[in-house]
Short mmCIF file of C-alpha atoms in Angstrom, two decimals:
data_model
loop_
_atom_site.label_atom_id
_atom_site.label_comp_id
_atom_site.label_asym_id
_atom_site.label_seq_id
_atom_site.Cartn_x
_atom_site.Cartn_y
_atom_site.Cartn_z
CA MET A 26 -29.37 -19.10 34.94
CA SER A 27 -26.93 -18.89 32.32
CA LEU A 28 -26.10 -21.86 29.78
CA SER A 29 -22.65 -22.86 30.18
CA ILE A 30 -20.96 -24.03 26.87
CA PRO A 31 -17.71 -25.70 26.51
CA ARG A 32 -14.69 -23.97 25.24
CA LEU A 33 -14.06 -25.91 21.92
CA PRO A 34 -17.83 -25.57 20.78
CA LEU A 35 -17.63 -21.78 20.83
CA ARG A 36 -14.98 -21.70 18.38
CA ALA A 37 -16.81 -23.85 16.16
CA VAL A 38 -19.83 -21.58 16.56
CA ALA A 39 -17.88 -18.50 15.41
CA CYS A 40 -16.58 -20.36 12.41
CA LEU A 41 -20.32 -21.51 11.77
CA VAL A 42 -21.51 -17.98 11.93
CA LEU A 43 -19.30 -16.48 9.59
CA GLY A 44 -19.14 -19.22 6.90
CA PHE A 45 -16.00 -17.45 6.03
CA GLN A 46 -12.86 -19.40 4.85
CA THR A 47 -10.45 -16.83 6.92
CA SER A 48 -12.36 -17.78 9.95
CA VAL A 49 -12.28 -21.33 9.63
CA SER A 50 -8.43 -21.04 8.96
CA LEU A 51 -8.12 -19.03 12.18
CA CYS A 52 -10.22 -21.67 14.09
CA HIS A 53 -8.03 -24.41 12.69
CA ALA A 54 -4.82 -22.63 13.55
CA GLN A 55 -6.08 -22.17 17.15
CA LEU A 56 -7.40 -25.75 17.61
CA GLN A 57 -4.21 -27.44 16.47
CA PRO A 58 -1.33 -25.34 17.64
CA ALA A 59 0.88 -28.26 18.06
CA MET A 60 0.75 -28.68 14.32
CA ALA A 61 2.63 -25.44 13.71
CA GLN A 62 6.44 -26.00 12.82
CA PRO A 63 9.00 -22.97 12.83
CA SER A 64 10.01 -22.14 9.27
CA ALA A 65 13.57 -23.54 8.36
CA ASN A 66 15.48 -20.68 7.26
CA ASN A 67 18.72 -21.62 8.86
CA GLY A 68 21.42 -22.53 6.48
CA VAL A 69 20.03 -20.23 3.68
CA GLU A 70 22.75 -18.02 2.43
CA GLU A 71 22.05 -14.33 2.14
CA PRO A 72 21.81 -13.12 -1.27
CA ALA A 73 24.64 -11.35 -2.88
CA PRO A 74 24.42 -7.42 -2.30
CA VAL A 75 23.28 -5.25 -4.92
CA VAL A 76 26.07 -3.35 -6.90
CA TRP A 77 25.51 0.27 -8.10
CA GLU A 78 28.13 1.62 -10.51
CA ILE A 79 28.10 5.23 -10.07
CA SER A 80 29.89 8.12 -11.71
CA ALA A 81 31.01 11.20 -10.15
CA ALA A 82 28.63 14.08 -10.92
CA PRO A 83 28.58 17.59 -9.35
CA GLU A 84 25.26 19.40 -8.43
CA ALA A 85 23.36 20.41 -11.55
CA LYS A 86 23.66 23.96 -12.73
CA PRO A 87 21.08 25.47 -12.30
CA ALA A 88 20.19 23.37 -9.36
CA LEU A 89 16.91 22.86 -10.74
CA ALA A 90 17.76 22.04 -14.23
CA TYR A 91 16.32 18.69 -13.69
CA SER A 92 13.00 17.78 -11.92
CA PHE A 93 10.80 14.67 -11.46
CA TRP A 94 7.74 16.99 -10.68
CA PRO A 95 6.60 19.88 -12.68
CA ASP A 96 7.19 23.35 -11.11
CA ARG A 97 3.90 25.24 -10.10
CA SER A 98 4.77 27.55 -13.03
CA GLU A 99 4.51 24.80 -15.46
CA LEU A 100 1.09 23.54 -14.53
CA VAL A 101 -2.09 24.27 -16.69
CA SER A 102 -5.69 23.89 -16.00
CA GLY A 103 -6.96 20.35 -16.51
CA ASN A 104 -7.49 16.98 -14.64
CA THR A 105 -4.82 14.25 -15.00
CA MET A 106 -7.41 11.56 -14.89
CA VAL A 107 -8.95 12.68 -18.34
CA PRO A 108 -5.94 11.55 -20.39
CA ILE A 109 -4.99 8.79 -18.11
CA GLN A 110 -8.91 7.36 -18.68
CA ARG A 111 -8.41 7.81 -22.45
CA SER A 112 -5.16 5.81 -22.20
CA LEU A 113 -6.95 3.15 -20.08
CA VAL A 114 -9.48 2.87 -23.03
CA LEU A 115 -6.82 2.69 -25.56
CA LEU A 116 -4.97 -0.05 -23.44
CA LEU A 117 -8.29 -2.13 -23.09
CA ASP A 118 -9.08 -1.79 -26.91
CA LYS A 119 -9.65 -5.17 -28.20
CA SER A 120 -6.62 -5.05 -30.83
CA ASN A 121 -4.38 -3.31 -28.43
CA ARG A 122 -5.14 -5.77 -25.54
CA LYS A 123 -4.40 -8.67 -27.71
CA GLU A 124 -1.28 -7.48 -28.98
CA LEU A 125 -0.31 -6.37 -25.41
CA ASN A 126 -1.11 -9.78 -24.07
CA GLN A 127 0.94 -11.53 -26.69
CA GLN A 128 3.91 -9.40 -26.24
CA MET A 129 3.88 -9.61 -22.42
CA SER A 130 3.88 -13.51 -22.69
CA ASN A 131 6.54 -13.79 -25.09
CA GLN A 132 9.13 -11.01 -24.52
CA TRP A 133 7.92 -8.50 -22.08
CA ASP A 134 9.94 -9.99 -18.92
CA GLY A 135 13.07 -10.14 -20.94
CA TRP A 136 12.61 -6.45 -21.97
CA PHE A 137 12.74 -5.69 -18.14
CA GLU A 138 15.08 -8.18 -16.80
CA SER A 139 18.00 -7.41 -19.61
CA SER A 140 20.75 -4.95 -19.02
CA LEU A 141 20.26 -1.82 -20.92
CA ASP A 142 23.14 -2.80 -23.29
CA GLN A 143 21.39 -5.98 -24.32
CA LEU A 144 17.88 -4.46 -24.80
CA PRO A 145 16.70 -5.19 -28.47
CA LYS A 146 16.21 -1.59 -29.01
CA GLU A 147 14.79 -1.87 -32.71
CA GLU A 148 12.08 -4.29 -31.46
CA ILE A 149 11.09 -2.22 -28.38
CA ARG A 150 11.03 0.86 -30.43
CA LYS A 151 8.56 -0.69 -32.90
CA TYR A 152 6.31 -2.05 -30.04
CA LEU A 153 6.09 1.56 -28.55
CA ASP A 154 5.34 3.08 -31.74
CA GLU A 155 2.36 0.85 -31.95
CA HIS A 156 1.25 2.21 -28.50
CA GLN A 157 2.18 5.80 -29.46
CA SER A 158 -1.49 6.98 -29.14
CA LEU A 159 -1.58 5.41 -25.58
CA LEU A 160 1.69 7.12 -24.52
CA SER A 161 0.85 10.49 -26.09
CA GLU A 162 -2.29 10.51 -23.78
CA LEU A 163 -0.05 9.82 -20.77
CA HIS A 164 2.18 12.39 -21.61
CA ARG A 165 -0.59 14.96 -21.71
CA ALA A 166 -1.08 14.49 -17.98
CA GLU A 167 2.47 15.78 -17.14
CA PHE A 168 1.52 19.40 -16.72
CA LEU A 169 -2.15 19.12 -15.69
CA ARG A 170 -2.80 20.87 -12.36
CA ASP A 171 -5.49 18.67 -10.77
CA SER A 172 -5.97 14.83 -10.06
CA TYR A 173 -9.67 14.26 -9.33
CA TYR A 174 -11.66 11.26 -9.60
CA ASP A 175 -14.82 11.40 -7.68
CA LEU A 176 -16.19 7.87 -7.04
CA GLY A 177 -18.75 8.80 -4.67
CA LEU A 178 -17.17 6.34 -1.78
CA GLU A 179 -18.23 8.64 1.16
CA SER A 180 -21.88 7.96 0.36
CA MET A 181 -21.48 4.17 0.02
CA ARG A 182 -22.70 1.94 2.81
CA GLY A 183 -23.09 -1.73 3.30
CA LEU A 184 -21.44 -4.37 0.98
CA GLU A 185 -21.15 -1.98 -1.75
CA VAL A 186 -18.13 -0.48 0.34
CA ILE A 187 -16.31 -3.89 0.09
CA THR A 188 -17.60 -5.13 -3.43
CA PHE A 189 -17.02 -2.09 -5.46
CA LEU A 190 -14.57 -2.70 -8.08
CA LEU A 191 -11.81 -0.62 -9.26
CA PRO A 192 -10.36 -2.49 -12.35
CA GLU A 193 -9.20 0.89 -13.82
CA ILE A 194 -6.81 1.59 -10.99
CA GLN A 195 -5.28 -1.89 -11.22
CA ASN A 196 -4.93 -1.53 -14.97
CA MET A 197 -2.91 1.82 -14.38
CA ARG A 198 0.21 -0.57 -13.57
CA GLU A 199 0.14 -1.65 -17.35
CA LEU A 200 0.31 1.81 -18.34
CA SER A 201 3.18 2.28 -15.82
CA ARG A 202 4.99 -0.63 -17.39
CA LEU A 203 4.79 0.71 -20.86
CA LEU A 204 6.33 4.10 -19.39
CA VAL A 205 8.98 2.11 -17.77
CA LEU A 206 9.69 0.42 -21.17
CA GLU A 207 9.91 3.80 -22.77
CA THR A 208 12.39 4.98 -20.04
CA ARG A 209 14.78 1.77 -20.40
CA LEU A 210 14.89 2.24 -24.14
CA ALA A 211 15.78 6.15 -23.80
CA LEU A 212 18.53 5.08 -21.38
CA ALA A 213 19.80 2.37 -23.88
CA GLU A 214 19.89 5.04 -26.39
CA ASP A 215 21.69 7.59 -24.19
CA ARG A 216 18.56 10.14 -24.36
CA ILE A 217 18.91 11.10 -20.62
CA ASP A 218 16.56 13.96 -20.77
CA ASP A 219 14.04 11.76 -22.56
CA ALA A 220 14.25 9.11 -19.77
CA ILE A 221 13.70 11.89 -16.99
CA LYS A 222 10.63 13.03 -18.96
CA SER A 223 9.34 9.52 -19.02
CA ILE A 224 9.92 9.06 -15.14
CA ARG A 225 8.20 12.20 -14.43
CA VAL A 226 5.05 11.33 -16.33
CA ASN A 227 5.08 7.81 -14.44
CA LEU A 228 5.21 9.67 -11.15
CA ARG A 229 2.26 11.91 -12.20
CA LEU A 230 0.48 8.54 -12.82
CA ALA A 231 1.51 7.29 -9.46
CA ASP A 232 0.05 10.35 -7.60
CA SER A 233 -3.08 10.16 -9.87
CA ALA A 234 -3.75 6.41 -9.10
CA GLY A 235 -3.06 6.88 -5.39
CA ALA A 236 -5.42 9.91 -5.14
CA SER A 237 -8.28 8.07 -6.98
CA GLY A 238 -11.10 7.02 -4.43
CA GLY A 239 -9.22 7.48 -1.31
CA LEU A 240 -8.79 3.75 -0.65
CA ILE A 241 -5.78 1.98 0.78
CA ILE A 242 -5.77 -0.33 -2.40
CA CYS A 243 -5.48 2.95 -4.49
CA ARG A 244 -2.62 4.19 -2.56
CA LEU A 245 -0.85 0.79 -2.69
CA VAL A 246 -1.23 0.74 -6.38
CA GLY A 247 0.15 4.43 -6.51
CA MET A 248 3.17 3.53 -4.54
CA ALA A 249 3.64 0.26 -6.50
CA ILE A 250 3.93 2.59 -9.70
CA ALA A 251 6.07 5.17 -7.80
CA ASN A 252 8.46 2.30 -7.12
CA MET A 253 8.66 1.35 -10.39
CA SER A 254 9.43 4.89 -11.26
CA LEU A 255 12.00 5.05 -8.55
CA GLU A 256 13.83 2.02 -9.92
CA GLN A 257 14.19 3.96 -13.17
CA VAL A 258 15.68 6.89 -11.27
CA ARG A 259 18.12 4.42 -10.01
CA SER A 260 18.89 3.26 -13.53
CA THR A 261 19.31 6.71 -14.49
CA MET A 262 21.68 7.62 -11.61
CA THR A 263 23.86 4.64 -12.53
CA HIS A 264 24.01 5.46 -16.30
CA ALA A 265 27.65 6.64 -17.18
CA ASP A 266 26.33 9.86 -18.44
CA SER A 267 23.70 10.83 -15.90
CA PRO A 268 23.58 14.22 -14.32
CA ASN A 269 23.28 14.58 -10.71
CA LEU A 270 19.51 14.33 -9.84
CA TYR A 271 19.78 15.15 -6.04
CA TRP A 272 17.35 18.11 -6.50
CA ALA A 273 15.17 16.38 -8.97
CA ILE A 274 14.73 13.65 -6.33
CA ALA A 275 13.94 16.33 -3.75
CA SER A 276 11.10 17.56 -6.13
CA ILE A 277 9.12 14.45 -5.63
CA PRO A 278 6.27 15.14 -3.47
CA GLU A 279 5.40 13.44 -0.25
CA SER A 280 1.79 13.21 -1.34
CA ILE A 281 2.75 10.35 -3.43
CA MET A 282 3.39 8.05 -0.38
CA ASP A 283 1.00 9.60 2.12
CA MET A 284 -1.57 7.02 3.46
CA GLN A 285 -3.31 9.50 5.81
CA ASP A 286 -6.55 10.02 3.82
CA ALA A 287 -7.08 6.40 3.00
CA LEU A 288 -6.36 5.35 6.60
CA GLU A 289 -8.85 7.64 8.00
CA TYR A 290 -11.42 6.50 5.36
CA GLU A 291 -10.80 2.86 6.06
CA SER A 292 -10.69 3.14 9.81
CA THR A 293 -14.66 3.57 9.56
CA ILE A 294 -15.08 0.52 7.09
CA LEU A 295 -16.79 -1.66 9.86
CA SER A 296 -19.69 0.79 10.81
CA ARG A 297 -20.02 1.33 6.83
CA VAL A 298 -20.28 -2.28 5.89
CA PHE A 299 -22.19 -3.47 8.87
CA PRO A 300 -24.85 -0.89 9.79
CA SER A 301 -26.97 -3.51 11.34
CA ILE A 302 -24.65 -3.88 14.04
CA SER A 303 -23.11 -0.36 14.39
CA ASN A 304 -26.08 1.90 13.89
CA ILE A 305 -28.17 1.21 16.84
CA PRO A 306 -31.91 2.74 16.65
CA ALA A 307 -32.98 5.19 19.40
CA GLU A 308 -36.46 3.80 19.60
CA GLU A 309 -37.16 0.40 21.22
CA ILE A 310 -37.50 -2.29 18.81
CA ALA A 311 -38.79 -6.07 19.11
CA ASP A 312 -36.40 -8.97 20.44
CA SER A 313 -36.67 -10.71 16.91
CA ALA A 314 -35.49 -7.44 15.42
CA TRP A 315 -32.24 -7.62 17.29
CA THR A 316 -31.55 -11.32 16.21
CA ASP A 317 -32.56 -10.17 12.57
CA ARG A 318 -29.40 -7.67 12.78
CA ILE A 319 -27.21 -10.49 13.75
CA VAL A 320 -28.55 -12.60 10.90
CA GLN A 321 -28.16 -9.82 8.35
CA ALA A 322 -24.42 -9.23 9.51
CA ALA A 323 -23.78 -12.96 9.10
CA SER A 324 -25.57 -12.81 5.59
CA ASP A 325 -23.33 -9.99 4.60
CA PHE A 326 -20.28 -12.02 5.47
CA GLY A 327 -21.64 -14.78 3.47
CA LYS A 328 -22.01 -12.55 0.59
CA LEU A 329 -18.52 -11.20 0.76
CA ASN A 330 -17.26 -15.06 0.52
CA GLY A 331 -19.57 -15.73 -2.30
CA SER A 332 -22.17 -17.62 -0.39
CA SER A 333 -26.09 -16.96 -0.43
CA THR A 334 -27.17 -13.54 -0.04
CA VAL A 335 -30.47 -14.20 1.40
CA PRO A 336 -30.70 -15.28 5.19
CA THR A 337 -31.08 -18.95 5.33
CA PRO A 338 -32.39 -21.08 8.24
CA GLU A 339 -28.72 -22.19 8.90
CA MET A 340 -27.85 -18.60 9.37
CA GLN A 341 -30.92 -18.31 11.89
CA ILE A 342 -29.57 -21.03 13.87
CA ALA A 343 -25.87 -19.71 13.76
CA ALA A 344 -27.06 -16.41 14.92
CA GLY A 345 -28.87 -17.93 17.84
CA LEU A 346 -25.86 -19.97 18.87
CA LEU A 347 -23.73 -16.58 18.54
CA VAL A 348 -26.20 -14.97 20.82
CA ILE A 349 -26.00 -18.00 23.38
CA ALA A 350 -22.41 -18.00 23.21
CA ASN A 351 -21.82 -14.41 23.80
CA ALA A 352 -24.73 -13.05 25.81
CA ASP A 353 -23.00 -13.06 29.25
CA SER A 354 -19.72 -11.74 27.85
CA SER A 355 -21.78 -8.99 26.03
CA ARG A 356 -23.46 -8.12 29.19
CA ARG A 357 -20.36 -7.75 31.25
CA LYS A 358 -19.12 -5.27 28.31
CA LEU A 359 -21.95 -3.10 28.81
CA LEU A 360 -21.62 -3.06 32.50
CA SER A 361 -17.91 -2.17 32.26
CA ASN A 362 -18.95 0.65 29.85
CA GLU A 363 -21.09 2.16 32.67
CA TRP A 364 -24.67 0.85 31.47
CA ASN A 365 -27.24 0.76 33.97
CA ALA A 366 -27.22 -2.76 35.60
CA ASP A 367 -31.20 -3.18 35.70
CA ARG A 368 -31.24 -1.93 32.00
CA VAL A 369 -28.67 -4.48 30.97
CA ALA A 370 -30.32 -7.34 32.96
CA ALA A 371 -33.88 -6.38 31.32
CA MET A 372 -32.20 -6.70 27.65
CA SER A 373 -32.90 -9.67 25.61
CA PRO A 374 -29.58 -11.68 24.92
CA ALA A 375 -29.79 -10.75 21.25
CA GLU A 376 -29.98 -6.95 22.20
CA ALA A 377 -26.90 -7.23 24.46
CA VAL A 378 -24.95 -9.11 21.76
CA VAL A 379 -25.69 -6.33 19.15
CA ARG A 380 -25.40 -3.44 21.45
CA ALA A 381 -21.73 -4.66 22.99
CA GLY A 382 -20.79 -5.33 19.21
CA ALA A 383 -21.45 -1.74 18.47
CA ILE A 384 -19.13 -0.54 21.30
CA SER A 385 -16.42 -2.77 20.16
CA ILE A 386 -16.79 -1.76 16.43
CA ARG A 387 -16.45 2.10 17.72
CA ARG A 388 -13.54 1.07 19.99
CA ILE A 389 -11.74 -0.88 17.22
CA GLN A 390 -12.17 1.84 14.61
CA ASP A 391 -10.86 4.40 17.03
CA ASP A 392 -7.89 2.35 17.92
CA PHE A 393 -7.05 2.06 14.25
CA GLY A 394 -8.19 5.56 12.91
CA LYS A 395 -6.23 7.58 15.81
CA TRP A 396 -2.64 6.40 14.36
CA ALA A 397 -3.73 8.24 10.93
CA ARG A 398 -4.14 11.50 12.53
CA LEU A 399 -0.60 11.69 13.90
CA PRO A 400 2.13 13.50 11.99
CA ARG A 401 3.71 11.27 9.44
CA ALA A 402 7.14 11.13 10.99
CA VAL A 403 5.58 9.85 14.16
CA ARG A 404 3.03 7.62 12.25
CA MET A 405 5.97 5.48 10.88
CA GLN A 406 6.88 4.62 14.54
CA THR A 407 3.72 2.93 15.45
CA ILE A 408 4.18 0.01 13.16
CA GLU A 409 5.12 -2.41 15.62
CA ARG A 410 2.41 -1.42 18.04
CA LEU A 411 -0.08 -1.85 15.53
CA GLU A 412 1.04 -5.47 14.69
CA ALA A 413 1.13 -6.27 18.57
CA MET A 414 -2.39 -4.94 18.69
CA MET A 415 -3.69 -7.35 16.22
CA GLN A 416 -1.98 -10.09 18.08
CA SER A 417 -3.59 -8.96 21.61
CA GLU A 418 -6.63 -10.01 23.55
CA GLN A 419 -8.52 -7.45 21.47
CA PHE A 420 -8.70 -9.70 18.70
CA ASN A 421 -7.97 -13.07 20.09
CA ASN A 422 -9.11 -13.68 23.69
CA GLY A 423 -7.35 -16.31 25.63
CA ASP A 424 -10.74 -18.05 26.44
CA PHE A 425 -12.78 -17.67 23.38
CA LEU A 426 -12.01 -16.86 19.82
CA VAL A 427 -14.03 -13.73 20.06
CA GLU A 428 -15.77 -12.15 22.85
CA ASP A 429 -18.41 -10.09 20.93
CA ILE A 430 -19.61 -9.81 17.54
CA GLY A 431 -17.87 -6.33 16.89
CA ARG A 432 -14.58 -8.24 17.56
CA LEU A 433 -15.53 -10.99 15.35
CA LEU A 434 -16.20 -8.69 12.51
CA GLY A 435 -13.13 -6.33 13.11
CA SER A 436 -10.75 -9.36 13.09
CA GLN A 437 -11.69 -10.17 9.55
CA LEU A 438 -12.33 -6.68 7.92
CA LEU A 439 -10.27 -3.96 9.25
CA PRO A 440 -7.66 -2.73 6.76
CA ALA A 441 -4.04 -4.05 7.02
CA THR A 442 -3.00 -0.69 8.46
CA ALA A 443 0.51 -1.88 9.68
CA ALA A 444 1.21 -3.47 6.06
CA ALA A 445 -0.09 -0.10 4.51
CA LEU A 446 2.47 2.07 6.61
CA ARG A 447 5.39 -0.18 5.93
CA ALA A 448 4.49 0.28 2.16
CA GLU A 449 4.62 3.97 2.82
CA LEU A 450 7.78 3.71 4.75
CA ARG A 451 9.49 1.66 2.03
CA SER A 452 8.83 4.21 -0.49
CA GLU A 453 9.85 6.96 1.67
CA GLN A 454 13.21 5.12 2.39
CA THR A 455 13.93 4.54 -1.21
CA ILE A 456 13.63 8.10 -1.96
CA ALA A 457 16.22 9.04 0.90
CA ARG A 458 18.32 6.36 -0.29
CA LEU A 459 18.63 7.80 -3.89
CA ALA A 460 19.03 11.29 -2.76
CA THR A 461 21.98 10.30 -0.33
CA VAL A 462 23.77 8.56 -3.28
CA GLU A 463 23.38 11.62 -5.26
CA ALA A 464 24.99 13.47 -2.54
CA ILE A 465 27.96 11.12 -2.54
CA ARG A 466 28.24 11.49 -6.31
CA ASP A 467 28.63 15.16 -5.73
CA TYR A 468 31.12 14.77 -3.11
CA ALA A 469 32.96 12.43 -5.61
CA ALA A 470 32.95 15.02 -8.28
CA ILE A 471 34.64 17.64 -5.90
CA HIS A 472 37.03 15.23 -4.25
CA GLY A 473 37.96 12.71 -6.81
CA ALA A 474 36.89 9.76 -4.56
CA LEU A 475 34.18 8.43 -2.28
CA PRO A 476 33.98 9.81 1.26
CA LYS A 477 35.31 7.96 4.24
CA SER A 478 32.13 8.87 6.15
CA LEU A 479 28.86 10.29 5.46
CA GLN A 480 29.73 12.93 7.77
CA ASP A 481 32.18 14.12 5.31
CA VAL A 482 29.43 14.83 2.86
CA THR A 483 28.35 18.30 3.60
CA HIS A 484 27.82 20.14 0.15
CA LEU A 485 24.57 18.30 -0.71
CA PRO A 486 23.53 16.87 2.79
CA PRO A 487 22.59 13.16 3.01
CA TRP A 488 19.10 12.41 3.97
CA ASN A 489 18.40 10.22 7.08
CA ASP A 490 17.00 6.73 6.87
CA PRO A 491 13.33 6.98 7.76
CA VAL A 492 13.39 3.43 9.24
CA ALA A 493 16.37 3.88 11.23
CA LEU A 494 15.38 7.47 12.21
CA GLY A 495 19.03 8.24 11.64
CA PRO A 496 21.75 8.21 9.01
CA PHE A 497 22.10 5.41 6.53
CA GLY A 498 24.99 2.83 7.23
CA TYR A 499 28.14 3.63 5.24
CA GLU A 500 31.36 1.69 5.28
CA PHE A 501 34.43 3.05 3.22
CA ILE A 502 36.29 0.20 1.34
CA SER A 503 38.48 2.38 -0.89
CA ASP A 504 38.57 5.48 -2.91
CA THR A 505 36.41 3.69 -5.27
CA GLU A 506 34.02 1.39 -3.29
CA ALA A 507 31.94 1.38 -0.12
CA VAL A 508 29.10 -0.41 1.47
CA PHE A 509 25.89 1.47 1.72
CA THR A 510 23.45 -0.03 4.04
CA SER A 511 19.60 0.64 5.35
CA VAL A 512 17.44 -1.02 8.09
CA PRO A 513 15.16 -3.16 6.06
CA ALA A 514 11.52 -1.52 5.82
CA THR A 515 10.14 -4.98 5.17
CA PRO A 516 11.87 -8.29 6.04
CA SER A 517 12.50 -9.26 2.49
CA ALA A 518 13.77 -5.82 1.32
CA PRO A 519 16.22 -6.88 -1.41
CA ASP A 520 18.59 -3.60 -1.42
CA SER A 521 19.31 -3.19 2.23
CA LYS A 522 22.68 -3.60 1.46
CA VAL A 523 24.41 -1.89 -1.72
CA ILE A 524 27.99 -1.81 -2.89
CA LEU A 525 28.75 1.52 -4.37
CA ARG A 526 31.46 1.32 -6.98
CA LEU A 527 32.88 4.58 -8.55
CA ARG A 528 33.78 4.61 -12.19
CA LYS A 529 37.11 5.97 -13.04
#
């Protein structure tokens, strides 16, 4: 005889077991759907399109005269992380940190937002001179062959996987901002070659940050640095004296954007963080030991949220309620996975819940991890499917908040795979956009005007928009003006529409 529990208390039970704010928010959202109001975006004017003033510029001669990545023949033995770590030590030195924070709060934003002709060049030059030792270390990384930073993540298990801190990776953003400032000063002083060199160092920093640790957060920091660097590529391209950088852009390696290794690692995060649910012993264990495994999982969730790290009586009660709430559905899951009916009937409720949770963890991890194994071009097309899966019954059953403990854990801790793929796609699209504009600048140098269509641009081939999986949008207005458009990689992409104006 099974205990019938009303639908509403089951949601409360799930929230109680987690003791986790995200789950409380999820419960609240499900219990009060009538309170949800549609966002009021109607009547909001679209932002004015971005204007890029460009000069005609023929293909560089020799073609590889400029590059944003060192040629293999230029590389020397060494690990980029050594000078980068030294630059981080200098960044966090007490005197440097105080000066950096003061400068950031007082003038930093203005230095980045001002147009190049309004930069206080003397002031910025003085500031960069004060950080010359730091910048020199970063520049030492430009030609080093390897980027290796072994954090031992593969051997980590339990909460250490989640609570492991990476402050050095986050602080690489500040190193990048110094390089951006160095680039902007060079452009303001018409030192194009120096600007290209600073961009190149920044892209090496982006690659090193992304390769550190093999985590999605490392890749996201790396792509954030790469995007700052690519914005400086745009600033260089739109400088009146800029050479054509088509082949320099083509030199940027795809590895800077590639999420594959990080996605593969983090798709296994549930089994790494919650071995008490995912790693089932081969030998028989006592009924109380199965309940202890559920209590341990709840305790680990509590630690992640800053709660007690020691199992409490409340956790014991919550674990018991979770077992009662999910025992029947867990048995059904085991039967649907071809477990012997007599064996399932003989299980204690706690054992059934843990074993069903282990099945769900494996299936959820497989569903996420499989996308990382696809070729990159195909992987980009799976974003909508991943987002739909997060809204499916797999994570939000129509009758209960969760159907088993594996789904409960998975709904909270799986990596934001779709968001990571969108970030990857956005960076790839930015590079393709910049290369296509350089192809247009080459056309203008040959023909003295902007092309009437991208199909007319043949000497340096335009790149396809990786979001649209086809050509970028292009509308000819006049010999000196055209509208260049792309499908937004993210809903808030600010540069999906760009006005190209050719200087005369």
